Amino acid sequence: MNNNPDVHLTFLGAAGTVTGSKHLLQTPGLNILVDCGLFQGIKPLREMNWDQFSFPPQAVNFIILTHAHLDHCGYLPVLVKQGFKGSIIMTPPTAELAKLILLDSANLQEEDAKHAKENGYSKHENPLPLYTQEDVHHTLGHFQYQNDEEWIVLSSDIRFRFRRNGHILGSCFVEMDCYGRRIVFSGDLGRQNSVLFPPPLEPDRADFLLIESTYGNRLHSKTPAIDQLADVINECMNRDGNLLIPSFAVGRAQELMVLIHELKKSNRIPNVPVYLDTPMGEEATTILEHFPQWHKLDPKTCNAIFAEVKMVKKLDDTFNLIKNKERKIVIAASGMLTGGRVLHYIKEYVNHDRNTILLVGYQAEGTRGRALHEGTHELKMHGKYFDVRAQVRELDTLSGHADQSELIKWVGAIRNKPERIFIVHGEPDAAYAFSNKIKHVFGYNTLIPSLRQDVVLFDSSKPFSGNTSGN
Ligand SMILES: [Zn+2]
């Protein structure tokens, strides 16, 4: 409790970048953190995960999670370790996915620390993981599940609800009523035409809006994803190549499986084997089956699709599969080639022009995926350089993020004139372009916050007159 009547918002991540989402809302009664993500990508960003959290974690009362991607939930165990005592509120599918993703993240960090110590390539004598699987188990004890569309009362002055936004399983935007004002947090906004999820629901009122801008300066291709994918697969299979699709284990991987299933069913591609190689892949896929009411697939289709994809679980199997010379499609994590099993495939496949590497998601600054997107002629992996001779193709229509026109449509659903729109979760060019577009189309007041910027939203002791002018 503090005596300051101001409600203010501090941008502790996803400001000037697409990762590390953390938005801290300080009110006279409660401190609420919306999302608690890891910084990913270039080293200076990743190093920020080791900084002391700039607000006392024990003074945060609630954390609200929009969805389970690591750049939105991956910092939770650190905050719990540093003293957070409150509840972490999320939808039931988000809870299942977050558990899986956090345990995988802890496992990878433990392995990396061990590997760095054994091989002596860390500047620290005793390299440590940011958190361990045990830390994750402590974090799970704070999880609280809430269905979407139900108002959750946090205090006499604050309530919120989750509303589906079509980005991944369980993902939602947050509508919060706070001392008479409506604050909306978009989370990551999905597409209008996803094969897995219905289009995002829309807010009809927002006095303050935080909106993502990953593709704030881009329009996705108009050619349907399935047609683009058919071309890429056929081209590669005609060369007797291997098609490698780096993908997040959660979301994009399942969407790809659905499209490949449809292409096979209609005989538009040859009946080549399809593998999903990520330790999380099978579970992520099973979680989809646990929540049939959260996606568009019926259980029968679900079964048929997942039965024909071979799951690769053990690392030994990965190496066996790489030795196997028959043409195939492999979906492997991580999606931006920052680590994981996909690197073993790349090392083998990238040198041959009969193979194709297909990028299907956003490739953040500083990642190998971004380097490929920009046409690099070599890639560094595990301390060595590899020439890029494989075909590199992209399929942006499979992105889980709305493009500029979809973002503008979503903002256009708001019927009042927002006092301020904060553009977050975008690299600078995308955020500026989107901010200008909003000003041009709606004439709304926007701000692109910088990292750790603190903005006073309003004085809660003053009655709110409301702003009902339309756009
Ligand atoms: Zn996301």
Short mmCIF file of N, CA and C in Angstrom, two decimals, residues 13-122:
data_model
loop_
_atom_site.label_atom_id
_atom_site.label_comp_id
_atom_site.label_asym_id
_atom_site.label_seq_id
_atom_site.Cartn_x
_atom_site.Cartn_y
_atom_site.Cartn_z
N GLY A 13 10.38 -4.47 -19.96
CA GLY A 13 10.82 -5.36 -21.04
C GLY A 13 9.95 -5.12 -22.25
N ALA A 14 10.31 -5.76 -23.39
CA ALA A 14 9.59 -5.58 -24.65
C ALA A 14 9.39 -4.10 -24.98
N ALA A 15 10.39 -3.30 -24.63
CA ALA A 15 10.37 -1.87 -24.99
C ALA A 15 11.60 -1.66 -25.87
N GLY A 16 11.38 -1.40 -27.15
CA GLY A 16 12.49 -1.29 -28.11
C GLY A 16 12.96 -2.64 -28.60
N THR A 17 12.31 -3.70 -28.17
CA THR A 17 12.69 -5.07 -28.56
C THR A 17 11.43 -5.94 -28.51
N VAL A 18 11.55 -7.19 -28.99
CA VAL A 18 10.36 -8.06 -29.00
C VAL A 18 10.35 -9.04 -27.82
N THR A 19 11.37 -9.03 -26.98
CA THR A 19 11.38 -10.03 -25.91
C THR A 19 11.39 -9.38 -24.52
N GLY A 20 11.25 -10.24 -23.51
CA GLY A 20 11.34 -9.77 -22.11
C GLY A 20 10.10 -9.05 -21.61
N SER A 21 8.93 -9.33 -22.19
CA SER A 21 7.70 -8.61 -21.80
C SER A 21 7.48 -8.58 -20.29
N LYS A 22 7.45 -7.37 -19.73
CA LYS A 22 7.14 -7.17 -18.30
C LYS A 22 6.58 -5.77 -18.16
N HIS A 23 5.29 -5.68 -17.82
CA HIS A 23 4.66 -4.36 -17.67
C HIS A 23 4.15 -4.25 -16.24
N LEU A 24 4.74 -3.32 -15.49
CA LEU A 24 4.40 -3.20 -14.07
C LEU A 24 3.43 -2.05 -13.86
N LEU A 25 2.26 -2.39 -13.34
CA LEU A 25 1.24 -1.38 -13.06
C LEU A 25 1.23 -1.13 -11.56
N GLN A 26 1.58 0.09 -11.17
CA GLN A 26 1.56 0.43 -9.74
C GLN A 26 0.33 1.28 -9.46
N THR A 27 -0.43 0.84 -8.47
CA THR A 27 -1.66 1.56 -8.11
C THR A 27 -1.58 1.82 -6.60
N PRO A 28 -2.48 2.68 -6.05
CA PRO A 28 -2.42 2.93 -4.61
C PRO A 28 -2.62 1.64 -3.79
N GLY A 29 -3.35 0.69 -4.32
CA GLY A 29 -3.61 -0.52 -3.55
C GLY A 29 -2.73 -1.71 -3.90
N LEU A 30 -2.52 -1.92 -5.18
CA LEU A 30 -1.85 -3.15 -5.62
C LEU A 30 -0.78 -2.85 -6.67
N ASN A 31 0.20 -3.72 -6.71
CA ASN A 31 1.19 -3.69 -7.80
C ASN A 31 1.00 -4.96 -8.62
N ILE A 32 0.78 -4.76 -9.90
CA ILE A 32 0.44 -5.90 -10.77
C ILE A 32 1.43 -5.93 -11.93
N LEU A 33 1.99 -7.11 -12.16
CA LEU A 33 2.90 -7.28 -13.29
C LEU A 33 2.17 -8.05 -14.38
N VAL A 34 2.09 -7.48 -15.56
CA VAL A 34 1.49 -8.22 -16.67
C VAL A 34 2.63 -8.78 -17.52
N ASP A 35 2.71 -10.09 -17.55
CA ASP A 35 3.77 -10.88 -18.21
C ASP A 35 5.11 -10.73 -17.48
N CYS A 36 5.89 -11.77 -17.62
CA CYS A 36 7.14 -11.85 -16.86
C CYS A 36 8.12 -12.66 -17.69
N GLY A 37 8.53 -12.06 -18.83
CA GLY A 37 9.26 -12.83 -19.83
C GLY A 37 10.76 -12.68 -19.78
N LEU A 38 11.43 -13.60 -20.43
CA LEU A 38 12.89 -13.57 -20.56
C LEU A 38 13.28 -12.71 -21.76
N PHE A 39 14.41 -12.04 -21.62
CA PHE A 39 15.01 -11.39 -22.78
C PHE A 39 15.72 -12.48 -23.59
N GLN A 40 15.59 -12.42 -24.90
CA GLN A 40 16.24 -13.41 -25.77
C GLN A 40 16.90 -12.69 -26.94
N GLY A 41 17.79 -13.40 -27.65
CA GLY A 41 18.42 -12.81 -28.84
C GLY A 41 19.84 -12.39 -28.57
N ILE A 42 20.17 -11.13 -28.90
CA ILE A 42 21.57 -10.70 -28.78
C ILE A 42 22.03 -10.69 -27.32
N LYS A 43 23.36 -10.83 -27.14
CA LYS A 43 23.92 -11.02 -25.81
C LYS A 43 23.58 -9.92 -24.80
N PRO A 44 23.69 -8.62 -25.19
CA PRO A 44 23.36 -7.58 -24.21
C PRO A 44 21.94 -7.73 -23.68
N LEU A 45 21.04 -8.22 -24.52
CA LEU A 45 19.66 -8.45 -24.07
C LEU A 45 19.63 -9.62 -23.08
N ARG A 46 20.26 -10.73 -23.46
CA ARG A 46 20.23 -11.92 -22.59
C ARG A 46 20.87 -11.63 -21.24
N GLU A 47 21.90 -10.78 -21.27
CA GLU A 47 22.57 -10.48 -19.99
C GLU A 47 21.66 -9.72 -19.03
N MET A 48 20.67 -9.02 -19.59
CA MET A 48 19.75 -8.29 -18.69
C MET A 48 18.93 -9.23 -17.81
N ASN A 49 18.82 -10.49 -18.22
CA ASN A 49 18.09 -11.46 -17.38
C ASN A 49 18.78 -11.66 -16.03
N TRP A 50 20.07 -11.27 -15.99
CA TRP A 50 20.83 -11.46 -14.75
C TRP A 50 20.79 -10.24 -13.85
N ASP A 51 20.25 -9.11 -14.34
CA ASP A 51 20.16 -7.90 -13.51
C ASP A 51 19.17 -8.12 -12.37
N GLN A 52 19.41 -7.42 -11.27
CA GLN A 52 18.43 -7.42 -10.18
C GLN A 52 17.13 -6.81 -10.71
N PHE A 53 16.00 -7.40 -10.39
CA PHE A 53 14.71 -6.85 -10.83
C PHE A 53 14.57 -5.45 -10.23
N SER A 54 14.14 -4.49 -11.06
CA SER A 54 14.22 -3.10 -10.60
C SER A 54 13.09 -2.67 -9.66
N PHE A 55 12.33 -3.61 -9.15
CA PHE A 55 11.24 -3.31 -8.22
C PHE A 55 11.25 -4.46 -7.21
N PRO A 56 10.98 -4.19 -5.92
CA PRO A 56 11.05 -5.31 -4.97
C PRO A 56 10.03 -6.41 -5.32
N PRO A 57 10.48 -7.63 -5.64
CA PRO A 57 9.54 -8.67 -6.08
C PRO A 57 8.47 -8.97 -5.02
N GLN A 58 8.83 -8.85 -3.74
CA GLN A 58 7.83 -9.13 -2.69
C GLN A 58 6.72 -8.09 -2.66
N ALA A 59 6.95 -6.92 -3.30
CA ALA A 59 5.91 -5.88 -3.34
C ALA A 59 4.99 -6.03 -4.55
N VAL A 60 5.28 -7.02 -5.41
CA VAL A 60 4.35 -7.31 -6.52
C VAL A 60 3.27 -8.23 -5.97
N ASN A 61 1.99 -7.83 -6.09
CA ASN A 61 0.90 -8.64 -5.52
C ASN A 61 0.42 -9.73 -6.46
N PHE A 62 0.30 -9.39 -7.75
CA PHE A 62 -0.19 -10.37 -8.72
C PHE A 62 0.64 -10.29 -10.00
N ILE A 63 0.77 -11.45 -10.64
CA ILE A 63 1.31 -11.47 -12.00
C ILE A 63 0.21 -12.04 -12.89
N ILE A 64 -0.06 -11.37 -13.98
CA ILE A 64 -1.05 -11.86 -14.95
C ILE A 64 -0.28 -12.27 -16.20
N LEU A 65 -0.55 -13.48 -16.68
CA LEU A 65 0.19 -14.01 -17.83
C LEU A 65 -0.72 -14.05 -19.06
N THR A 66 -0.31 -13.38 -20.14
CA THR A 66 -1.15 -13.40 -21.35
C THR A 66 -1.01 -14.72 -22.12
N HIS A 67 0.21 -15.30 -22.11
CA HIS A 67 0.39 -16.61 -22.75
C HIS A 67 1.72 -17.22 -22.35
N ALA A 68 1.96 -18.44 -22.82
CA ALA A 68 3.05 -19.26 -22.26
C ALA A 68 4.38 -19.16 -22.98
N HIS A 69 4.51 -18.34 -24.03
CA HIS A 69 5.83 -18.26 -24.68
C HIS A 69 6.88 -17.76 -23.68
N LEU A 70 8.11 -18.23 -23.87
CA LEU A 70 9.19 -17.95 -22.91
C LEU A 70 9.46 -16.45 -22.75
N ASP A 71 9.27 -15.68 -23.82
CA ASP A 71 9.53 -14.24 -23.70
C ASP A 71 8.39 -13.53 -22.97
N HIS A 72 7.39 -14.30 -22.50
CA HIS A 72 6.32 -13.75 -21.67
C HIS A 72 6.25 -14.39 -20.28
N CYS A 73 6.79 -15.61 -20.15
CA CYS A 73 6.72 -16.28 -18.84
C CYS A 73 8.07 -16.73 -18.30
N GLY A 74 9.13 -16.64 -19.10
CA GLY A 74 10.41 -17.28 -18.74
C GLY A 74 11.17 -16.68 -17.59
N TYR A 75 10.74 -15.50 -17.11
CA TYR A 75 11.44 -14.86 -15.99
C TYR A 75 10.75 -15.16 -14.66
N LEU A 76 9.62 -15.85 -14.70
CA LEU A 76 8.86 -16.12 -13.47
C LEU A 76 9.72 -16.78 -12.37
N PRO A 77 10.49 -17.85 -12.70
CA PRO A 77 11.25 -18.50 -11.63
C PRO A 77 12.28 -17.56 -10.97
N VAL A 78 12.80 -16.60 -11.76
CA VAL A 78 13.76 -15.65 -11.17
C VAL A 78 13.04 -14.77 -10.16
N LEU A 79 11.87 -14.31 -10.53
CA LEU A 79 11.12 -13.41 -9.63
C LEU A 79 10.71 -14.14 -8.34
N VAL A 80 10.34 -15.41 -8.50
CA VAL A 80 9.97 -16.21 -7.32
C VAL A 80 11.21 -16.41 -6.44
N LYS A 81 12.32 -16.70 -7.08
CA LYS A 81 13.59 -16.87 -6.34
C LYS A 81 13.97 -15.60 -5.59
N GLN A 82 13.65 -14.45 -6.21
CA GLN A 82 14.00 -13.17 -5.58
C GLN A 82 12.98 -12.70 -4.55
N GLY A 83 11.91 -13.48 -4.33
CA GLY A 83 11.02 -13.14 -3.22
C GLY A 83 9.57 -12.86 -3.55
N PHE A 84 9.15 -13.05 -4.82
CA PHE A 84 7.73 -12.85 -5.15
C PHE A 84 6.88 -13.84 -4.37
N LYS A 85 5.78 -13.34 -3.74
CA LYS A 85 4.97 -14.22 -2.89
C LYS A 85 3.53 -14.39 -3.38
N GLY A 86 3.16 -13.65 -4.40
CA GLY A 86 1.74 -13.59 -4.78
C GLY A 86 1.30 -14.69 -5.72
N SER A 87 0.15 -14.45 -6.37
CA SER A 87 -0.40 -15.42 -7.33
C SER A 87 -0.02 -15.04 -8.75
N ILE A 88 0.16 -16.08 -9.56
CA ILE A 88 0.41 -15.88 -11.00
C ILE A 88 -0.84 -16.39 -11.71
N ILE A 89 -1.59 -15.49 -12.32
CA ILE A 89 -2.91 -15.85 -12.85
C ILE A 89 -2.85 -16.03 -14.37
N MET A 90 -3.44 -17.14 -14.84
CA MET A 90 -3.40 -17.46 -16.27
C MET A 90 -4.55 -18.41 -16.62
N THR A 91 -4.78 -18.63 -17.91
CA THR A 91 -5.83 -19.56 -18.32
C THR A 91 -5.33 -20.99 -18.14
N PRO A 92 -6.22 -21.99 -18.06
CA PRO A 92 -5.76 -23.37 -17.86
C PRO A 92 -4.79 -23.88 -18.94
N PRO A 93 -5.04 -23.64 -20.25
CA PRO A 93 -4.05 -24.12 -21.22
C PRO A 93 -2.70 -23.42 -21.06
N THR A 94 -2.73 -22.13 -20.74
CA THR A 94 -1.47 -21.41 -20.54
C THR A 94 -0.68 -22.04 -19.40
N ALA A 95 -1.40 -22.46 -18.34
CA ALA A 95 -0.72 -23.07 -17.19
C ALA A 95 -0.02 -24.36 -17.61
N GLU A 96 -0.70 -25.20 -18.39
CA GLU A 96 -0.06 -26.47 -18.79
C GLU A 96 1.15 -26.22 -19.69
N LEU A 97 0.99 -25.28 -20.63
CA LEU A 97 2.10 -24.99 -21.53
C LEU A 97 3.25 -24.31 -20.80
N ALA A 98 2.93 -23.41 -19.88
CA ALA A 98 3.98 -22.67 -19.15
C ALA A 98 4.81 -23.65 -18.32
N LYS A 99 4.15 -24.62 -17.72
CA LYS A 99 4.88 -25.62 -16.93
C LYS A 99 5.90 -26.34 -17.82
N LEU A 100 5.42 -26.77 -18.98
CA LEU A 100 6.27 -27.49 -19.93
C LEU A 100 7.44 -26.62 -20.40
N ILE A 101 7.13 -25.40 -20.76
CA ILE A 101 8.14 -24.50 -21.33
C ILE A 101 9.16 -24.09 -20.28
N LEU A 102 8.70 -23.84 -19.05
CA LEU A 102 9.64 -23.43 -17.99
C LEU A 102 10.57 -24.58 -17.59
N LEU A 103 10.02 -25.79 -17.52
CA LEU A 103 10.86 -26.93 -17.16
C LEU A 103 11.91 -27.18 -18.25
N ASP A 104 11.48 -27.03 -19.49
CA ASP A 104 12.42 -27.21 -20.61
C ASP A 104 13.50 -26.13 -20.56
N SER A 105 13.10 -24.91 -20.26
CA SER A 105 14.05 -23.80 -20.20
C SER A 105 15.08 -24.05 -19.08
N ALA A 106 14.59 -24.49 -17.91
CA ALA A 106 15.50 -24.76 -16.79
C ALA A 106 16.46 -25.90 -17.15
N ASN A 107 15.92 -26.92 -17.77
CA ASN A 107 16.73 -28.06 -18.17
C ASN A 107 17.86 -27.65 -19.12
N LEU A 108 17.49 -26.83 -20.12
CA LEU A 108 18.49 -26.35 -21.09
C LEU A 108 19.57 -25.53 -20.39
N GLN A 109 19.13 -24.67 -19.46
CA GLN A 109 20.12 -23.82 -18.76
C GLN A 109 21.04 -24.64 -17.88
N GLU A 110 20.49 -25.67 -17.25
CA GLU A 110 21.33 -26.53 -16.42
C GLU A 110 22.36 -27.25 -17.30
N GLU A 111 21.88 -27.76 -18.46
CA GLU A 111 22.79 -28.46 -19.38
C GLU A 111 23.87 -27.52 -19.91
N ASP A 112 23.46 -26.29 -20.28
CA ASP A 112 24.42 -25.32 -20.83
C ASP A 112 25.49 -24.99 -19.79
N ALA A 113 25.05 -24.77 -18.55
CA ALA A 113 26.00 -24.41 -17.49
C ALA A 113 27.00 -25.54 -17.29
N LYS A 114 26.47 -26.76 -17.31
CA LYS A 114 27.34 -27.93 -17.11
C LYS A 114 28.34 -28.05 -18.27
N HIS A 115 27.83 -27.90 -19.48
CA HIS A 115 28.65 -27.99 -20.68
C HIS A 115 29.73 -26.91 -20.69
N ALA A 116 29.34 -25.69 -20.30
CA ALA A 116 30.29 -24.57 -20.28
C ALA A 116 31.40 -24.83 -19.26
N LYS A 117 31.01 -25.40 -18.15
CA LYS A 117 32.00 -25.68 -17.11
C LYS A 117 32.98 -26.77 -17.59
N GLU A 118 32.41 -27.83 -18.16
CA GLU A 118 33.25 -28.95 -18.61
C GLU A 118 34.21 -28.53 -19.73
N ASN A 119 33.73 -27.62 -20.60
CA ASN A 119 34.55 -27.24 -21.74
C ASN A 119 35.31 -25.93 -21.52
N GLY A 120 35.09 -25.34 -20.35
CA GLY A 120 35.85 -24.15 -19.97
C GLY A 120 35.63 -22.94 -20.85
N TYR A 121 34.43 -22.80 -21.51
CA TYR A 121 34.25 -21.62 -22.35
C TYR A 121 33.44 -20.50 -21.70
N SER A 122 33.16 -20.65 -20.42
CA SER A 122 32.48 -19.56 -19.74
C SER A 122 33.52 -18.70 -19.06
#
